[in-house]
PDB file of C-alpha atoms in Angstrom:
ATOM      1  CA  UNK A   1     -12.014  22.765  16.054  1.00 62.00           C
ATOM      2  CA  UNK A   2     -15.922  23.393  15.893  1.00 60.00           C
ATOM      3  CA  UNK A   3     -15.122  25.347  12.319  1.00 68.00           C
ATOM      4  CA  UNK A   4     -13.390  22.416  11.336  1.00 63.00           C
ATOM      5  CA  UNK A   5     -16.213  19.675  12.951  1.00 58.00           C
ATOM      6  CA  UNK A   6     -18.940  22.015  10.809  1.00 63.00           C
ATOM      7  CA  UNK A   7     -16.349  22.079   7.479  1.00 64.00           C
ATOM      8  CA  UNK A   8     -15.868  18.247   7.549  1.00 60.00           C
ATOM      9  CA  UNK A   9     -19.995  17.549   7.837  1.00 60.00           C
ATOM     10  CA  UNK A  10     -20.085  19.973   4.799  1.00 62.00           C
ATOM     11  CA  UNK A  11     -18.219  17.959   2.618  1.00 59.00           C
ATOM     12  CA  UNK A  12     -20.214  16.039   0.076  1.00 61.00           C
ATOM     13  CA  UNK A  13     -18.336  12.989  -0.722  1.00 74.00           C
ATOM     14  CA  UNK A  14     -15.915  10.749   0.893  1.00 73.00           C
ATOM     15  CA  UNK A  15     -12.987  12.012  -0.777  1.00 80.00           C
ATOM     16  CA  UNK A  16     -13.476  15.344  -0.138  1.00 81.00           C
ATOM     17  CA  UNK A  17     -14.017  14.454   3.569  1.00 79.00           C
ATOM     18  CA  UNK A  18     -10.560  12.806   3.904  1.00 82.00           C
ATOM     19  CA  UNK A  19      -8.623  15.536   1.966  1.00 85.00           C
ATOM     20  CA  UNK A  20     -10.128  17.961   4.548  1.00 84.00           C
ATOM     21  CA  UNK A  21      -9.514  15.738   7.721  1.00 85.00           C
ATOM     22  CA  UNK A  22      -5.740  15.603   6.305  1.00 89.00           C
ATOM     23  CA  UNK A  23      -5.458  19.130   5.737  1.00 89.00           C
ATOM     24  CA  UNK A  24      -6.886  20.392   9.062  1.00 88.00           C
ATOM     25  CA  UNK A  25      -3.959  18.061  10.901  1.00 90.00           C
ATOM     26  CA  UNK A  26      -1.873  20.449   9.454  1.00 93.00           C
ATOM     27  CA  UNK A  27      -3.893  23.604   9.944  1.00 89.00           C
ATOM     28  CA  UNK A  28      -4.990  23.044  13.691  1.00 86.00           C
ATOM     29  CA  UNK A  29      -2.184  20.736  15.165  1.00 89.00           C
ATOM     30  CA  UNK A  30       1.265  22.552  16.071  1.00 89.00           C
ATOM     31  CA  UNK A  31       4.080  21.013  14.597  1.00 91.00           C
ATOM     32  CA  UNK A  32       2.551  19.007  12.234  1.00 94.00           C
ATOM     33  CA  UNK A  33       4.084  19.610   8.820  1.00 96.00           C
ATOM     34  CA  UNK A  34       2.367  16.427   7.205  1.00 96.00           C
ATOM     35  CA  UNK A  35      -0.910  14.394   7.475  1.00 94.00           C
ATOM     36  CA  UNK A  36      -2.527  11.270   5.694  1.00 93.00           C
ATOM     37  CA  UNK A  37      -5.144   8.359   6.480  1.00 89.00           C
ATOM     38  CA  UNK A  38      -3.864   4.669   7.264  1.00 88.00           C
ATOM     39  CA  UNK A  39      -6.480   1.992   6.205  1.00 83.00           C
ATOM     40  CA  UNK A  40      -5.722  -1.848   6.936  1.00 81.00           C
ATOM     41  CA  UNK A  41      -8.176  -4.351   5.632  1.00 77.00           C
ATOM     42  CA  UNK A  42      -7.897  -7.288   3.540  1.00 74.00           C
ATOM     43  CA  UNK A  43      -4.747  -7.893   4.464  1.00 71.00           C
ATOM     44  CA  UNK A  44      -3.196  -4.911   3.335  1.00 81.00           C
ATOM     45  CA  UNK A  45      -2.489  -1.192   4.009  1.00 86.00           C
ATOM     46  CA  UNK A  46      -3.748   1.785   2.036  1.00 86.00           C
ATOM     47  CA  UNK A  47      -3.094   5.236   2.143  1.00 89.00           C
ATOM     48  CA  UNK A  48      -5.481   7.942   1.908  1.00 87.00           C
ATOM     49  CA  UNK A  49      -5.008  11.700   1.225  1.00 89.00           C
ATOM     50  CA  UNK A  50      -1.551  11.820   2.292  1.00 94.00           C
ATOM     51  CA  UNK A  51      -0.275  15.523   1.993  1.00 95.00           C
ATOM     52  CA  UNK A  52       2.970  14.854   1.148  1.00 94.00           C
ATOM     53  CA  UNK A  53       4.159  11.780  -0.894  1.00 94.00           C
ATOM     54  CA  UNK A  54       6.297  10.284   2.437  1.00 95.00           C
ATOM     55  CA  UNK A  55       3.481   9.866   4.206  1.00 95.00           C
ATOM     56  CA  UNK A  56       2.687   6.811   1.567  1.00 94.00           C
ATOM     57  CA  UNK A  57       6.091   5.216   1.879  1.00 94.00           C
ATOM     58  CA  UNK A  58       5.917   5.604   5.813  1.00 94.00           C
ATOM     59  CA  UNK A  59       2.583   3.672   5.464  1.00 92.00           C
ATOM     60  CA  UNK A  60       3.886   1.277   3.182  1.00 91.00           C
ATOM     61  CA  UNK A  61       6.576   0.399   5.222  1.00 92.00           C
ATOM     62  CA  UNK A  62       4.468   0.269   8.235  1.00 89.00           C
ATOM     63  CA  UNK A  63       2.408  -2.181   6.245  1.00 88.00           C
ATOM     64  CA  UNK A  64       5.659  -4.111   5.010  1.00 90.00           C
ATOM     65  CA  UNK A  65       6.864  -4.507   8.582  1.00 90.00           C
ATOM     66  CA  UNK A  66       3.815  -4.523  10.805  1.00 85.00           C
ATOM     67  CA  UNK A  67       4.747  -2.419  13.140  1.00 86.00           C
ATOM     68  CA  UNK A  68       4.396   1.579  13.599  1.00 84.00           C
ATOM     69  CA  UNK A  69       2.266   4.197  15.565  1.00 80.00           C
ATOM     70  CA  UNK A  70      -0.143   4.686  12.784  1.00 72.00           C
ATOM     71  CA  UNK A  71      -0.259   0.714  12.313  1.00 68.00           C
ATOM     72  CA  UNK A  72      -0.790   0.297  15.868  1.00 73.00           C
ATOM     73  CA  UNK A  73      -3.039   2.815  16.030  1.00 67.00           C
ATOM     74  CA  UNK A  74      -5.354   0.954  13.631  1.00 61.00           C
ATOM     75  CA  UNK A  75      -5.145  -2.611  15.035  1.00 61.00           C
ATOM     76  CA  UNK A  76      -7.761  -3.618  17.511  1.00 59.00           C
ATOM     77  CA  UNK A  77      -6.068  -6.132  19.568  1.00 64.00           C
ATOM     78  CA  UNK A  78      -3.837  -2.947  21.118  1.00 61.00           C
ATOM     79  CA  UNK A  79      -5.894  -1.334  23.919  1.00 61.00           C
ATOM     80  CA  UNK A  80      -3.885   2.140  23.464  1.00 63.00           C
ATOM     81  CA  UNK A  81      -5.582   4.499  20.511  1.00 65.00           C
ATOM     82  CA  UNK A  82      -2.750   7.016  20.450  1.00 74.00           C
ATOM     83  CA  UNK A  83       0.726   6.486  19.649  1.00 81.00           C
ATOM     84  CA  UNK A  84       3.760   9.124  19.395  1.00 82.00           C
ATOM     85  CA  UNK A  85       7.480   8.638  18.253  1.00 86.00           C
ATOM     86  CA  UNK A  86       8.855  12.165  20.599  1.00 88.00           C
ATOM     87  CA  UNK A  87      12.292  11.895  18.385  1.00 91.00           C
ATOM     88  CA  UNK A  88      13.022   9.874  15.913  1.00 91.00           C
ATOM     89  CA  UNK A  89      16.484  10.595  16.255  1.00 90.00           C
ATOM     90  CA  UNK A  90      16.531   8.794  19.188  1.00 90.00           C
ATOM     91  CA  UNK A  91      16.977   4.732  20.081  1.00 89.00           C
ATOM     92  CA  UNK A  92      13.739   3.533  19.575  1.00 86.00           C
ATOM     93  CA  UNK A  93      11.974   2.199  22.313  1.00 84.00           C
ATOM     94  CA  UNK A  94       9.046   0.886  20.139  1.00 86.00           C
ATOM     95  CA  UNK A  95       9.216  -0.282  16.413  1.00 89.00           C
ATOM     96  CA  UNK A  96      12.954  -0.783  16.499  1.00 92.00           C
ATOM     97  CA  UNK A  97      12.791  -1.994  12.247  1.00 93.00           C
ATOM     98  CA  UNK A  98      10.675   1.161  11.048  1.00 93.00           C
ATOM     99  CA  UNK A  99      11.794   3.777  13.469  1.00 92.00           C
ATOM    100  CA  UNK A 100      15.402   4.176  11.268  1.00 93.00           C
ATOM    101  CA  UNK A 101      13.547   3.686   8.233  1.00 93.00           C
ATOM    102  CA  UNK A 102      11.341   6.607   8.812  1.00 93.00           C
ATOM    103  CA  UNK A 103      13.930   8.448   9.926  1.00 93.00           C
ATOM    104  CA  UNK A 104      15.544   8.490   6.285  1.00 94.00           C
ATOM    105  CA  UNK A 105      12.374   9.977   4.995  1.00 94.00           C
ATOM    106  CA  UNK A 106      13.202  13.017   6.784  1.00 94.00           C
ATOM    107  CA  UNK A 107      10.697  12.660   9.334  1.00 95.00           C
ATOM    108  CA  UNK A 108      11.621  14.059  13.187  1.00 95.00           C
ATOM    109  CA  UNK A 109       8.332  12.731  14.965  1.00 93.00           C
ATOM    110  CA  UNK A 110       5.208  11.561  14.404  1.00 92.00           C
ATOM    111  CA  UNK A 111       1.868  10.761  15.637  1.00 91.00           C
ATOM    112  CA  UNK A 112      -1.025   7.754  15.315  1.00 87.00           C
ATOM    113  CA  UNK A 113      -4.546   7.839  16.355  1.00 87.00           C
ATOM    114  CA  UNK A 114      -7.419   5.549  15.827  1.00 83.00           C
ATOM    115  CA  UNK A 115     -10.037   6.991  13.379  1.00 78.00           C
ATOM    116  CA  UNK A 116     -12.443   4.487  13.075  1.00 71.00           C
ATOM    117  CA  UNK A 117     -13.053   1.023  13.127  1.00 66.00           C
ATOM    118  CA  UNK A 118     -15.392  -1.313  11.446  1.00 67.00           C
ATOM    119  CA  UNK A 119     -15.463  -5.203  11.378  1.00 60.00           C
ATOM    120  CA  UNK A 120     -13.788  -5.556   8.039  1.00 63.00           C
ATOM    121  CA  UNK A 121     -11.671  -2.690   8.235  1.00 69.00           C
ATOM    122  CA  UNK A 122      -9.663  -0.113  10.646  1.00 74.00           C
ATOM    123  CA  UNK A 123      -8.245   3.627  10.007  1.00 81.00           C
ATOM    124  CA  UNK A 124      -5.727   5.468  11.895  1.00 85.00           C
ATOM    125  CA  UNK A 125      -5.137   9.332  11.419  1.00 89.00           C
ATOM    126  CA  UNK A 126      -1.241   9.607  11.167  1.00 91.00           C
ATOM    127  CA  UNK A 127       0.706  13.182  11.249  1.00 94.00           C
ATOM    128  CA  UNK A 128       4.308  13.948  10.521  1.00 96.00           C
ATOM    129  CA  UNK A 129       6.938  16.551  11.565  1.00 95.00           C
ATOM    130  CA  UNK A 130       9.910  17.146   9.920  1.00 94.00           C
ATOM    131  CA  UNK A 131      11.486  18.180  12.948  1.00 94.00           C
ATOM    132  CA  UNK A 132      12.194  16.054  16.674  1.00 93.00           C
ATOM    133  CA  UNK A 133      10.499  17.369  19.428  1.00 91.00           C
ATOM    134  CA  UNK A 134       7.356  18.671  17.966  1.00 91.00           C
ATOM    135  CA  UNK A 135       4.921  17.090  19.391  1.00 90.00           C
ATOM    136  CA  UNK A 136       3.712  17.429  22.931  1.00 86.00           C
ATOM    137  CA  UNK A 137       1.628  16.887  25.158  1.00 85.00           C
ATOM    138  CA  UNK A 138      -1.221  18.972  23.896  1.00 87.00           C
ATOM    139  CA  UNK A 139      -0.370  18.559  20.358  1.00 87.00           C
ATOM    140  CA  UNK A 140      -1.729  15.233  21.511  1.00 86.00           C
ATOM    141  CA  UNK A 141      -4.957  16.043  22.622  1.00 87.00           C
ATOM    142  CA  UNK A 142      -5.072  18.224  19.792  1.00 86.00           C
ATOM    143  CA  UNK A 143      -5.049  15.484  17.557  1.00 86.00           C
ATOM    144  CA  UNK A 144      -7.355  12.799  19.468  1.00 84.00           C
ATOM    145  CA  UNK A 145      -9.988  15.715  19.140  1.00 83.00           C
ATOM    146  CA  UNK A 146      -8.956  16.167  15.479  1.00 84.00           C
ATOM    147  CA  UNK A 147      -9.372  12.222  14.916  1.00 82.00           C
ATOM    148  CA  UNK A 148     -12.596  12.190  17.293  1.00 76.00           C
ATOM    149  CA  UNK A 149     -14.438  14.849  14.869  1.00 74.00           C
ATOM    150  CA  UNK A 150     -12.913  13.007  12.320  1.00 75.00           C
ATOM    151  CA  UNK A 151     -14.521   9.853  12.844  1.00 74.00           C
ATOM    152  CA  UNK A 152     -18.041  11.228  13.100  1.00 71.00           C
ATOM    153  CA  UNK A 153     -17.414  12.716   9.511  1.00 70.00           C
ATOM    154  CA  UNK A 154     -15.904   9.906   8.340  1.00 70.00           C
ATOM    155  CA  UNK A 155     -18.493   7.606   9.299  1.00 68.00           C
ATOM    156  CA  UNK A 156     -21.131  10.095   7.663  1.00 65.00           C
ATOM    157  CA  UNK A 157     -19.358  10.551   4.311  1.00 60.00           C
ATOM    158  CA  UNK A 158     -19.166   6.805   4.150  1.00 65.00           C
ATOM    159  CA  UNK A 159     -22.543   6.072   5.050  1.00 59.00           C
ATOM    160  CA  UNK A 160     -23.677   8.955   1.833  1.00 51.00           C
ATOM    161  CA  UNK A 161     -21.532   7.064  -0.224  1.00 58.00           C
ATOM    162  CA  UNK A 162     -22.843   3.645   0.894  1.00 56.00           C
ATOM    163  CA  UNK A 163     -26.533   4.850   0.082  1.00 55.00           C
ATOM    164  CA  UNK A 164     -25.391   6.060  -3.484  1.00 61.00           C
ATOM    165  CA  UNK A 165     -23.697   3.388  -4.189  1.00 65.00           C
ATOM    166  CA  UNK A 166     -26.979   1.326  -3.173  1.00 65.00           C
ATOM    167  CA  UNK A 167     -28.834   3.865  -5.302  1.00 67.00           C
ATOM    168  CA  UNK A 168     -27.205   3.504  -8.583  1.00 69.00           C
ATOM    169  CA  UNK A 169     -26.524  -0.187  -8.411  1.00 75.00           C
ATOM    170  CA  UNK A 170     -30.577  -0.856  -8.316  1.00 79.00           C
ATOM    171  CA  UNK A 171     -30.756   1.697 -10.904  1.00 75.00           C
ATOM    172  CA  UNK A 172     -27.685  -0.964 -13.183  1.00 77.00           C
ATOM    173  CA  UNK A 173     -29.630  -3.814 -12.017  1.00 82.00           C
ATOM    174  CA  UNK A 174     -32.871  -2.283 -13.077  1.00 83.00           C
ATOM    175  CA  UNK A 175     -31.705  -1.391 -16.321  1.00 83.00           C
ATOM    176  CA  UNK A 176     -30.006  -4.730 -17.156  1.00 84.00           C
ATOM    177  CA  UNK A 177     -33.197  -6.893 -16.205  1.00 83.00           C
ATOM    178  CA  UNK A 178     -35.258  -4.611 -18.447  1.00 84.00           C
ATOM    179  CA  UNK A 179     -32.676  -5.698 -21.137  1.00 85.00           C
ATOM    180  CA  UNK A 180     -32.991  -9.161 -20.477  1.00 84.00           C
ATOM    181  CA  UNK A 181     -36.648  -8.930 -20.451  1.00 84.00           C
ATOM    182  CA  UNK A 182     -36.879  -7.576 -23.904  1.00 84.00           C
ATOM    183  CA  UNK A 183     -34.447  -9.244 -25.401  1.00 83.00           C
ATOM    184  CA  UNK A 184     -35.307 -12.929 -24.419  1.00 82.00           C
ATOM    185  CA  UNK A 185     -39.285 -12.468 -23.586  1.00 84.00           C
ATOM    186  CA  UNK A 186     -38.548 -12.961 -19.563  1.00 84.00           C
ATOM    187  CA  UNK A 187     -40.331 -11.783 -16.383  1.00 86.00           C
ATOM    188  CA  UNK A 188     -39.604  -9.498 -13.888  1.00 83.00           C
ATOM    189  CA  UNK A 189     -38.349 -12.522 -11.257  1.00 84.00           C
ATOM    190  CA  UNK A 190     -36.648 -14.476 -14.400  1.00 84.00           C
ATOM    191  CA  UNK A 191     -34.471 -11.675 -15.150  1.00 83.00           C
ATOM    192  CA  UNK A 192     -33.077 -11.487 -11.691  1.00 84.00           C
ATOM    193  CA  UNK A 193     -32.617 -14.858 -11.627  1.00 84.00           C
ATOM    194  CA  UNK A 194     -30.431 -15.222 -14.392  1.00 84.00           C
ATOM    195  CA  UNK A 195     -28.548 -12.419 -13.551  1.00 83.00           C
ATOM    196  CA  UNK A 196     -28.201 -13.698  -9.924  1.00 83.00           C
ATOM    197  CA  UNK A 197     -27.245 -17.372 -11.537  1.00 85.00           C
ATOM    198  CA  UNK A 198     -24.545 -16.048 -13.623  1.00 83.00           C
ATOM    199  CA  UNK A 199     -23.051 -13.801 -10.626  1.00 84.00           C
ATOM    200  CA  UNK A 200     -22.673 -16.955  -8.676  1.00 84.00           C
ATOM    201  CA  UNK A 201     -21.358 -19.189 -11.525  1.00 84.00           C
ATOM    202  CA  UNK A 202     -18.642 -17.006 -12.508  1.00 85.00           C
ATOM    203  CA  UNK A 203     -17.867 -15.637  -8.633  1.00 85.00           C
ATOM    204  CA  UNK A 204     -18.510 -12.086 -10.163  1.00 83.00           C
ATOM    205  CA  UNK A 205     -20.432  -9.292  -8.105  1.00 83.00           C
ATOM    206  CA  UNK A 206     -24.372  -8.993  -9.009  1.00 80.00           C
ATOM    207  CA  UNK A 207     -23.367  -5.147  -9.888  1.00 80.00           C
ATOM    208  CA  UNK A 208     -20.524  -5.870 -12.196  1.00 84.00           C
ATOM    209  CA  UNK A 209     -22.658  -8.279 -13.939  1.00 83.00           C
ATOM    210  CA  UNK A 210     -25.470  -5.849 -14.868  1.00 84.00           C
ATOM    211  CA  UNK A 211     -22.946  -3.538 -16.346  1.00 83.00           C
ATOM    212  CA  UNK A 212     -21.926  -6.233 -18.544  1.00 85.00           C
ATOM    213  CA  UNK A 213     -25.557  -6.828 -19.488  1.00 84.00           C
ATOM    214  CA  UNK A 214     -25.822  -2.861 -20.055  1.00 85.00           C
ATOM    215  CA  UNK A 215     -22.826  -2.594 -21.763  1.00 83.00           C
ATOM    216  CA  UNK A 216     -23.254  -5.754 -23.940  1.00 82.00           C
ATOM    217  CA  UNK A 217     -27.395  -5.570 -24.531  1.00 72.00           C
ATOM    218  CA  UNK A 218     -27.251  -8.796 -23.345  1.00 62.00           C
ATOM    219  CA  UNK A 219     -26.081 -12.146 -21.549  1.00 46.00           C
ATOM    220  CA  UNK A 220     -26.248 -15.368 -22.244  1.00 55.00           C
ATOM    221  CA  UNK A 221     -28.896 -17.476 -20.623  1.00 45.00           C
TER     222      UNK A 221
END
């Protein structure tokens, strides 16, 4: 776990960071033949570096039917942060609607924990095994350490990928008021101003529309 903790803060971009927090799952947690990253926010699910292509469709479906471990896991009216399906062979005593449709993607049990959570959006860590019975006690508090690492690296890799973002959309905005001041004889707070007026009149990100100025040497006034 502390290799893994000192991999995940090596990674240098988000991506990277997820593809290693779904890999380890299946490196470090016994039983766990499959790993991937539920995100809910704006009203729908997403699903990030899933190992195996089921672990979309079980996401999908959890977001289709709103209900699941992983779903659960993410939601933050429930007060629990880990949730485990022992056998999915078994009557469900939970998520009676997407218990028997996991269980025709050849999944035996499964696991949810919370990753992170943010105001606009939540992540659960989700892992799959192909078998029933795999997952115990301590392949539970394998995983909430797993997800707790996690969610420091997570929130790290974001927070890099925030501040670049930030970085290169001055840079746009920079380069499309310099256009705008050559082109149509403007000053420094004119420029902004027109590109801030057209953002709002056509409900179109400040960002997106100095790319259009870049791309198009221009806007109209």
């Amino acid at each position: 776990m502390a290799s893994m903790a000192r991999d995940l803060l090596a990674e240098h971009t988000l991506d990277a960071t997820l593809e290693q927090i779904s890999r380890s799952a299946v490196e470090l947690v016994d039983g766990c033949d499959a790993s991937g990253i539920l995100v809910l926010g704006e009203g729908r699910v997403r699903s990030l570096a899933p190992t195996e292509e089921f672990v979309s469709v079980s996401d999908r479906l959890q977001g289709e039917l709103c209900e699941g471990p992983c779903f659960d896991a993410a939601r933050p009216d429930r007060p629990e942060r880990v949730f485990r399906i022992p056998d999915l062979t078994e009557p469900p005593e939970h998520w009676p609607r997407f218990v028997p449709r996991c269980r025709e993607l050849g999944v035996g049990s499964m696991m949810g924990f919370l990753l992170y959570t943010r105001e606009e959006e939540l992540g659960a860590l989700n892992m799959y095994s192909r078998k029933p019975g795999m997952f115990t006690e301590d392949s539970e508090t394998a995983g909430w350490l797993l997800a707790s690492h996690a969610a420091v690296a997570f929130a790290t890799a974001r927070t890099g990928e925030q501040l670049r973002e930030a970085i290169a959309t001055r840079h746009l905005i920079g380069e499309a008021m310099g256009i705008l001041m050559g082109r149509h004889h403007l000053a420094e707070d004119q420029a902004f101003d027109l590109l801030r007026t057209r953002s709002q009149r056509t409900n179109t990100k400040l960002r997106d529309v100095a790319r259009q100025v870049c791309e198009s040497g221009g806007a109209e006034r």
